[in-house]
Short mmCIF file of C-alpha atoms and ligand atoms in Angstrom, two decimals:
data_model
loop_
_atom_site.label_atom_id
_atom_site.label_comp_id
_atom_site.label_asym_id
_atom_site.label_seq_id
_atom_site.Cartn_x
_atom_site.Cartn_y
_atom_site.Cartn_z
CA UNK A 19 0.00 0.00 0.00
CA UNK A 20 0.99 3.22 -0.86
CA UNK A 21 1.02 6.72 0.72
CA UNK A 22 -0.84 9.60 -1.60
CA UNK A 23 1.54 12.47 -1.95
CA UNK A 24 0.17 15.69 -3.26
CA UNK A 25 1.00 18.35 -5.41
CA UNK A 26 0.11 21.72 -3.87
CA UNK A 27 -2.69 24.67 -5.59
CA UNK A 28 -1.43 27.77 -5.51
CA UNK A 29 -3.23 30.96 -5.04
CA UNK A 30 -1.98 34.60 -5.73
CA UNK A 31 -4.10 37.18 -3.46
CA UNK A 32 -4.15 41.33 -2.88
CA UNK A 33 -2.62 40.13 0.76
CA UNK A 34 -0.33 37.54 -0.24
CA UNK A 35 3.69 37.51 -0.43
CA UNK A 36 6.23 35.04 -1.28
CA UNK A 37 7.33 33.40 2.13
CA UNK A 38 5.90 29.95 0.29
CA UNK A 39 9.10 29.65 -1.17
CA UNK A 40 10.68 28.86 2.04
CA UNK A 41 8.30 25.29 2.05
CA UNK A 42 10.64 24.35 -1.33
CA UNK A 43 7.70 25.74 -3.64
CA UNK A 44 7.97 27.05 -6.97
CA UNK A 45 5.23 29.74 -6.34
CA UNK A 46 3.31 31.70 -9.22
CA UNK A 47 4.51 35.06 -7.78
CA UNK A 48 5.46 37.57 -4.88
CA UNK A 49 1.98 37.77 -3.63
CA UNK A 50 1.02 34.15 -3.49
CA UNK A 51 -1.22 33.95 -0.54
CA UNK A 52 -2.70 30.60 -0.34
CA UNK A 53 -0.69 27.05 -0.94
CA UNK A 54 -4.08 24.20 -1.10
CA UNK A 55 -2.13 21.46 0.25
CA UNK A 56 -4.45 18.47 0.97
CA UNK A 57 -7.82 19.37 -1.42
CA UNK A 58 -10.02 17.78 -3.38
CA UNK A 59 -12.21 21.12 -3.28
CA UNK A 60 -13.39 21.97 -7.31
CA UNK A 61 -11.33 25.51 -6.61
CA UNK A 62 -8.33 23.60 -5.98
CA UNK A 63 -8.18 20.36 -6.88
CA UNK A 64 -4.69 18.59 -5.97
CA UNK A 65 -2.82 16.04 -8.19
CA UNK A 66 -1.32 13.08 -7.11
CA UNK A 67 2.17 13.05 -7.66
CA UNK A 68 3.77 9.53 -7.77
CA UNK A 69 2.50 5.82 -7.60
CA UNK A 70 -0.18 3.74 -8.98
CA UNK A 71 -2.71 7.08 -9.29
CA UNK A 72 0.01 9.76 -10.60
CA UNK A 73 -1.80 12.53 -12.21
CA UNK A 74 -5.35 11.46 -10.92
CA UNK A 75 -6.65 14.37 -8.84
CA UNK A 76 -8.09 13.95 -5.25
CA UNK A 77 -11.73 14.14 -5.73
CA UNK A 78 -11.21 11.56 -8.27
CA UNK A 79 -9.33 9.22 -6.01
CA UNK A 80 -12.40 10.04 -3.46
CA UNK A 81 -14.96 8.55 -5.97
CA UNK A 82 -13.44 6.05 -7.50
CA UNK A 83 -11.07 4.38 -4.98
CA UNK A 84 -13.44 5.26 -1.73
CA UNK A 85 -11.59 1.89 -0.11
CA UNK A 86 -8.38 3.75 0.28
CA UNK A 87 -10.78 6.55 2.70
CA UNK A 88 -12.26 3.52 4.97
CA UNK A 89 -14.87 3.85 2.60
CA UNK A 90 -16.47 6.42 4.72
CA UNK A 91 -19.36 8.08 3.68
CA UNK A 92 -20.29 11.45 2.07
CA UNK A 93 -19.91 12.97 -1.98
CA UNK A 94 -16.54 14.97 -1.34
CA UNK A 95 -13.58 14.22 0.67
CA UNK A 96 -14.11 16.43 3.95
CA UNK A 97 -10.98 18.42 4.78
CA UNK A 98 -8.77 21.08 2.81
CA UNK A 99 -5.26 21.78 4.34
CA UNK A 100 -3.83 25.13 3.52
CA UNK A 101 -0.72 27.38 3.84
CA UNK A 102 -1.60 30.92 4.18
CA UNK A 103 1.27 33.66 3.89
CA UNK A 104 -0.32 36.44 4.86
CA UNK A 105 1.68 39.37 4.08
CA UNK A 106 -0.77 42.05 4.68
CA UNK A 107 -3.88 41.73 6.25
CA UNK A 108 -6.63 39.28 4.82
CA UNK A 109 -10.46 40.78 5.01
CA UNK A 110 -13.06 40.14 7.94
CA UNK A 111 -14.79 37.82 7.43
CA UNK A 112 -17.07 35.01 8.75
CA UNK A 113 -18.17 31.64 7.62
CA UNK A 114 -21.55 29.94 7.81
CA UNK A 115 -22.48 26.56 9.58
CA UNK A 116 -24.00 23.90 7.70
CA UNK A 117 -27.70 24.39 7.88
CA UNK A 118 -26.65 28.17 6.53
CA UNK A 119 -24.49 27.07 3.74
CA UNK A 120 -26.89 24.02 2.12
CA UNK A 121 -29.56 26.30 2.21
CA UNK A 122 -27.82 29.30 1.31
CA UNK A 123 -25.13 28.33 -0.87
CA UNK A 124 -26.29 25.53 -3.32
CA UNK A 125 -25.56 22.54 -1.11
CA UNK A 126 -21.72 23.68 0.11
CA UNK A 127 -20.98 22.67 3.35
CA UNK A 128 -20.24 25.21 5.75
CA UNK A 129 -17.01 26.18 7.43
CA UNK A 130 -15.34 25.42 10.48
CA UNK A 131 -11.58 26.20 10.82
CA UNK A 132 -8.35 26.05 13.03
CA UNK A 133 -4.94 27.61 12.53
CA UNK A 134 -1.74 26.58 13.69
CA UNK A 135 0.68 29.50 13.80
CA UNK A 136 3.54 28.60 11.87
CA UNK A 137 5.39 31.91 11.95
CA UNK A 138 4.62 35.32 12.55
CA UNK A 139 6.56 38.99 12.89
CA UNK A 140 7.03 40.09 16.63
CA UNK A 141 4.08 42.24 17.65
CA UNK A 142 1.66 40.45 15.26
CA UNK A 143 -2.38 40.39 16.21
CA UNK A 144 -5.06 38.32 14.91
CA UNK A 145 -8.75 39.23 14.92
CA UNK A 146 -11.25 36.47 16.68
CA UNK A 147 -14.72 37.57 17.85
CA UNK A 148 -15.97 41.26 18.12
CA UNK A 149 -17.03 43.29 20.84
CA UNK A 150 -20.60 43.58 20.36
CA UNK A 151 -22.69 42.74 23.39
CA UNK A 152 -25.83 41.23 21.38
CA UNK A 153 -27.17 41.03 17.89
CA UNK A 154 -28.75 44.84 18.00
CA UNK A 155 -25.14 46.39 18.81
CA UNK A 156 -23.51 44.13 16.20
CA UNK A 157 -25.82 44.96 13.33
CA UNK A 158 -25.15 48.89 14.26
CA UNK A 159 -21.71 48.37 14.61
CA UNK A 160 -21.05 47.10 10.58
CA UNK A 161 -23.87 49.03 9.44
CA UNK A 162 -22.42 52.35 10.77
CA UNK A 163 -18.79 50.85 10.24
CA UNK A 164 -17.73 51.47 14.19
CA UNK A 165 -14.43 48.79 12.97
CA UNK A 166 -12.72 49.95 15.47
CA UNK A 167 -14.45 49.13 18.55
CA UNK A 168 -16.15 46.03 16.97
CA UNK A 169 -13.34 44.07 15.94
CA UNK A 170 -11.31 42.02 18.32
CA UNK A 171 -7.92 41.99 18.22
CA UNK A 172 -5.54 39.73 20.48
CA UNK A 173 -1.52 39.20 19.90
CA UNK A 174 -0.45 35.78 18.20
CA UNK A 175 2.61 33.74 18.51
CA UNK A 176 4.57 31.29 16.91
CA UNK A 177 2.89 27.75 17.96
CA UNK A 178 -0.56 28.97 18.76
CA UNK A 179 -3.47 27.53 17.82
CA UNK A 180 -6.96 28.68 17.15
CA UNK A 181 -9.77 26.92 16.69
CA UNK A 182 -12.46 29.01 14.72
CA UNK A 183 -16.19 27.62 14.37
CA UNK A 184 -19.18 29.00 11.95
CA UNK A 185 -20.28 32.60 13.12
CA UNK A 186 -16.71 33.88 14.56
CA UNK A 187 -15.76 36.71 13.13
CA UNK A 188 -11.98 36.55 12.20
CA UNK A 189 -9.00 37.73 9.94
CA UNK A 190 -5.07 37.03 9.59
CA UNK A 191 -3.51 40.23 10.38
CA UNK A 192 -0.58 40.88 7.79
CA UNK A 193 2.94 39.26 9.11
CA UNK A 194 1.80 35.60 9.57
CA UNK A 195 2.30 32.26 8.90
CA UNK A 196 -0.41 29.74 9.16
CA UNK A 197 -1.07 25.89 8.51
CA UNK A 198 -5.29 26.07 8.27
CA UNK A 199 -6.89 23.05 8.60
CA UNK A 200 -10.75 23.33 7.60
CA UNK A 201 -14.35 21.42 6.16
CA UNK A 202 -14.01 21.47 2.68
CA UNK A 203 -15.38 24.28 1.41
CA UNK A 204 -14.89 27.72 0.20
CA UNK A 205 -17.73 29.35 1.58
CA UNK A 206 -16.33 32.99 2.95
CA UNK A 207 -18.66 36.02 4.00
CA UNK A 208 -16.54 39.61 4.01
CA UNK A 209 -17.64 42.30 6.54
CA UNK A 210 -14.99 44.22 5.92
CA UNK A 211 -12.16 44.62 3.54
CA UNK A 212 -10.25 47.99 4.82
CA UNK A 213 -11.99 49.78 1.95
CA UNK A 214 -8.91 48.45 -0.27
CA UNK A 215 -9.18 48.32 -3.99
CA UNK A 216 -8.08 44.87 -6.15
CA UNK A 217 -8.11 46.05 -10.25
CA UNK A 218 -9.18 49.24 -9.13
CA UNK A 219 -12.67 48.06 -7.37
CA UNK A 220 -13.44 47.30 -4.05
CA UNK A 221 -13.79 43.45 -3.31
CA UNK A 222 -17.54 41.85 -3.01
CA UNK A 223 -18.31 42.41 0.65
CA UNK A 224 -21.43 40.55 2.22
CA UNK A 225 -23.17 42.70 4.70
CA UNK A 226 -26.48 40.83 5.06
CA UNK A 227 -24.86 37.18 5.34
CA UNK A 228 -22.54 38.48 7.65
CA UNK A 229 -25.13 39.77 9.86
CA UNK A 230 -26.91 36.63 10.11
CA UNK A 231 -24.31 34.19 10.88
CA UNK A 232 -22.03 36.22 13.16
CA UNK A 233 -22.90 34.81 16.52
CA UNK A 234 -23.28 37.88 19.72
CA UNK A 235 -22.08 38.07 22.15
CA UNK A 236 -18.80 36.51 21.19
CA UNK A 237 -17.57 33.37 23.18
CA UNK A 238 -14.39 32.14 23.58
CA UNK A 239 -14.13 28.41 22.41
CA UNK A 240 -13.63 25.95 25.60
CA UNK A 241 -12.96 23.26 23.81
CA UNK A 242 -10.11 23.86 21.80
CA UNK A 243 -6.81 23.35 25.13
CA UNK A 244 -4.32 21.61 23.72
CA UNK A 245 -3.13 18.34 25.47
CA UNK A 246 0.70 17.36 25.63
CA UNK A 247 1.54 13.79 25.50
CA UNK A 248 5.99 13.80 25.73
CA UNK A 249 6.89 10.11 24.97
CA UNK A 250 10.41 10.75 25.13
CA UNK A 251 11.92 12.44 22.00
CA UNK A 252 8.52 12.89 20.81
CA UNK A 253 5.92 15.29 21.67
CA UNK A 254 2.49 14.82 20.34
CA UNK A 255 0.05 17.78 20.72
CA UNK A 256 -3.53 17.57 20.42
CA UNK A 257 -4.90 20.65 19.81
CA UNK A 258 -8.64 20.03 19.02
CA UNK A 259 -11.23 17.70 18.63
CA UNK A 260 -14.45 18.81 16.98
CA UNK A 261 -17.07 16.50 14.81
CA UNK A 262 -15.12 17.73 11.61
CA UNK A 263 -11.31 16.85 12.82
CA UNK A 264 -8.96 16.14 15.16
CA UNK A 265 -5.68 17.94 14.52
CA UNK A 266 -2.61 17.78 16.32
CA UNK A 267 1.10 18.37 15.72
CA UNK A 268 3.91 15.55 16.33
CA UNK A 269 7.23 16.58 17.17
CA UNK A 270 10.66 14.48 16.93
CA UNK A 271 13.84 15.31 17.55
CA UNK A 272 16.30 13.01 16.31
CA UNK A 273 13.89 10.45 17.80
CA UNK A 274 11.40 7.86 16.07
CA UNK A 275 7.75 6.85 16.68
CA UNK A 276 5.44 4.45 15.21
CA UNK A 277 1.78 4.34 15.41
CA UNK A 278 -1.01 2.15 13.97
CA UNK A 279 -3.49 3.33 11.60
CA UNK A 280 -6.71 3.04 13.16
CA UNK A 281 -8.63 5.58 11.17
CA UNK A 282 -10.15 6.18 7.73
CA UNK A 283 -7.63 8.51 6.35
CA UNK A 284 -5.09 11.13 8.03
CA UNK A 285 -3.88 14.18 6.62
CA UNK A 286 0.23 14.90 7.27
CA UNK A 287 2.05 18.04 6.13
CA UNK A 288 5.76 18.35 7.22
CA UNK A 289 6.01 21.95 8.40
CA UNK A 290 9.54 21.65 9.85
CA UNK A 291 12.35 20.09 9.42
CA UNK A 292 12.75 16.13 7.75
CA UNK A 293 13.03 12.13 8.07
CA UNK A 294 11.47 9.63 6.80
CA UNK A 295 7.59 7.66 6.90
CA UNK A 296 8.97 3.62 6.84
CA UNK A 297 11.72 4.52 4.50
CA UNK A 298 10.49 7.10 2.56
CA UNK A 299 11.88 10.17 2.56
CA UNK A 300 10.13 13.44 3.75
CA UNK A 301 10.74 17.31 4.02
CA UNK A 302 9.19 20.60 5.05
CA UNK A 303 6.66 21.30 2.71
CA UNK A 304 5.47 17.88 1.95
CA UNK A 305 1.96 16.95 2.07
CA UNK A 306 0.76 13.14 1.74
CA UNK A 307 -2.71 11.31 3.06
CA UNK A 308 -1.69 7.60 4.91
CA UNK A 309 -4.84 5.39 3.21
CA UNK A 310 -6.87 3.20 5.13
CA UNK A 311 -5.41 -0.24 6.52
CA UNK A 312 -1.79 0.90 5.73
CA UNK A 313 -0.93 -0.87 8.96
CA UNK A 314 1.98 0.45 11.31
CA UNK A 315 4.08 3.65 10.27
CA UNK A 316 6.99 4.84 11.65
CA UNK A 317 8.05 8.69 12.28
CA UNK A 318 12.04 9.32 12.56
CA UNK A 319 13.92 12.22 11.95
CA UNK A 320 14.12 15.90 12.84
CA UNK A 321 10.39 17.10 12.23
CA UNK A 322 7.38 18.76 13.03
CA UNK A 323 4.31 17.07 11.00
CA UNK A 324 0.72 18.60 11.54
CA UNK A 325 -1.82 15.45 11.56
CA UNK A 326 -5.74 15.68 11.02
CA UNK A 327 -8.29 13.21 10.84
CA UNK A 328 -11.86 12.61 11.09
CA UNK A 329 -12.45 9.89 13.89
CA UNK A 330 -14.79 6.97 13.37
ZN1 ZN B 427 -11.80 31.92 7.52
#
C-alpha cells in the first residue's frame, strides 16, 4: 500500500507575499497567498504526484477508490489543508455553519476552521470575535462601520493555535504564517475589507450574510486546550477535537515513533524540518494522506508534521 503524496494549488491574493518559497515551492509570484495542500475542493483540486494514481486528482481518487478513505461516507472528501502567507492583512470575514451554507449556498458545506501559527513577525495580532454585546449592537456596529471598537484583536505567537467555528468573526492580520486546517469548502462572508481596492474596485463584501451568521455576544471556544503527551523524544500535541477533525502536531527530535493506523484517512504536512515515513523520505513542505489499513508507520527524523483526521 501506498502513501498519496500531493502536489500543492497555488493561489496569488491582494494580501499575499512570497514566504511559500521557504516550504521548497515554486510559487506563481510575490503575492502568493494561499498554498491548497491536501484538497479535493473543485477551486483547488490537488494532483497526485507519484504511484499507482500519478496525475489522478483527489476528488477523483475520493470517488473512484473510496476503499483507500475507509470507505467512509459522504460525496466529497471532507478536509482542505492550507498554507496561508499572509503578508498584509486578509479581510473580515465570517463563515456559515452547515444548515446556513446548504440552504444558502447551493448545497456547500459550511465552514469550520483552526490555525496553527507557523510563523509570525514580533508584535503580530489576529482578529477572533468582536465586541458587540448582542445582535442589535452588532448589526449597528457594521452598518455604521464602528471597525474599530467592533473588531477584536488579540496578539499571536509562533505555535498557537486557534480553533475558529461558523459565526466567529476573524481575519489574519498581515505578518503571519499559518497551517489552516478546515471542512471542505470555500464558503467565505466579508464584513470588511479595509476599503482596499483589487483592479481598481473594491472586493464583493457581504453585509447581510454576515449579519446573520455572526454569533453575539462573542464566546471564547472551551474546547479547543491543547493536550501534551511527551513520549520521550517525541511530543504529540492535540490541539482540538471537533465532529469535523482532530488535529494535532507531532514533534521528533532526532527520535522515532510508530503508530497504527486506526482511522479512515489522516492528513500529514511536514512543516519543519525532515526524516522519513517507513523509508520514505520526507521534508518541510510535503503533504501526503496515509490510506486506510496501511498498517503500522513509523516517524524518525528531525520534524514537526501537523496530523488531522476525522475519527470513526
Ligand atoms: Zn476563515
Amino acid at each position: 500500500m501506498e502513501l498519496i503524496f500531493l502536489k500543492p494549488v497555488f493561489k496569488e491574493m491582494i494580501w499575499g507575499g512570497n514566504k511559500l518559497k521557504e516550504f521548497g515551492y515554486d510559487i506563481p509570484g510575490d503575492d502568493t497567498g494561499e498554498c491548497w495542500a491536501i484538497s479535493a475542493h473543485p477551486n483547488g483540486d490537488c494532483l497526485i504526484k507519484d504511484g499507482e494514481f500519478n496525475g489522478k486528482t483527489l476528488s477523483w481518487l475520493w470517488e473512484n477508490h473510496k476503499e483507500l478513505f475507509g470507505n467512509s461516507e459522504g460525496d466529497r472528501y471532507p478536509l482542505l489543508i492550507k498554507i496561508i502567507d499572509a503578508k498584509d492583512d486578509l479581510s473580515i470575514q465570517v463563515h456559515p455553519d452547515d444548515n446556513y451554507a446548504k440552504a444558502n449556498e447551493n448545497g456547500s458545506f459550511g465552514k469550520t476552521e483552526c490555525w496553527y501559527i507557523l510563523d509570525c513577525e514580533p508584535g503580530t495580532k489576529i482578529v477572533i470575535g468582536h465586541n458587540a454585546k448582542d445582535h442589535a449592537e452588532l448589526e449597528n456596529m457594521i452598518r455604521n462601520a464602528r471597525w474599530s471598537e467592533f473588531i477584536r484583536e488579540i496578539p499571536v505567537h509562533k505555535g498557537d493555535f486557534f480553533q475558529i467555528d461558523p459565526g466567529t468573526l476573524h481575519a489574519i492580520k498581515g505578518g503571519t504564517l499559518i497551517l489552516e486546517t478546515q471542512q471542505n469548502s470555500d464558503v467565505t462572508y466579508r464584513v470588511y475589507d479595509y476599503d482596499r481596492l483589487q483592479n481598481g474596485k473594491p472586493r464583493q463584501l457581504h453585509v447581510q450574510q454576515s449579519i446573520d451568521v455572526i454569533k453575539a455576544p462573542f464566546e471564547e471556544n472551551a474546547n479547543a486546550k491543547p493536550v501534551v503527551s511527551d513520549l520521550g523524544g517525541c511530543v504529540i500535541t492535540r490541539f482540538v477535537k471537533c465532529p469535523y477533525y482532530t488535529v494535532e502536531k507531532i514533534e521528533l527530535k532526532d527520535s522515532q515513533i510508530s503508530f497504527d493506523m486506526e482511522d479512515p484517512f489522516i492528513n500529514m504536512s511536514v512543516v519543519e524540518g525532515n526524516g522519513n515515513i517507513n523509508g520514505i523520505n520526507i521534508k518541510k513542505g510535503d503533504h501526503f494522506i496515509i490510506p486506510s489499513g496501511y498498517g503500522e508507520y513509523t516517524l524518525d527524523g528531525n520534524m514537526t508534521i501537523i496530523r488531522s483526521f476525522v475519527e470513526n
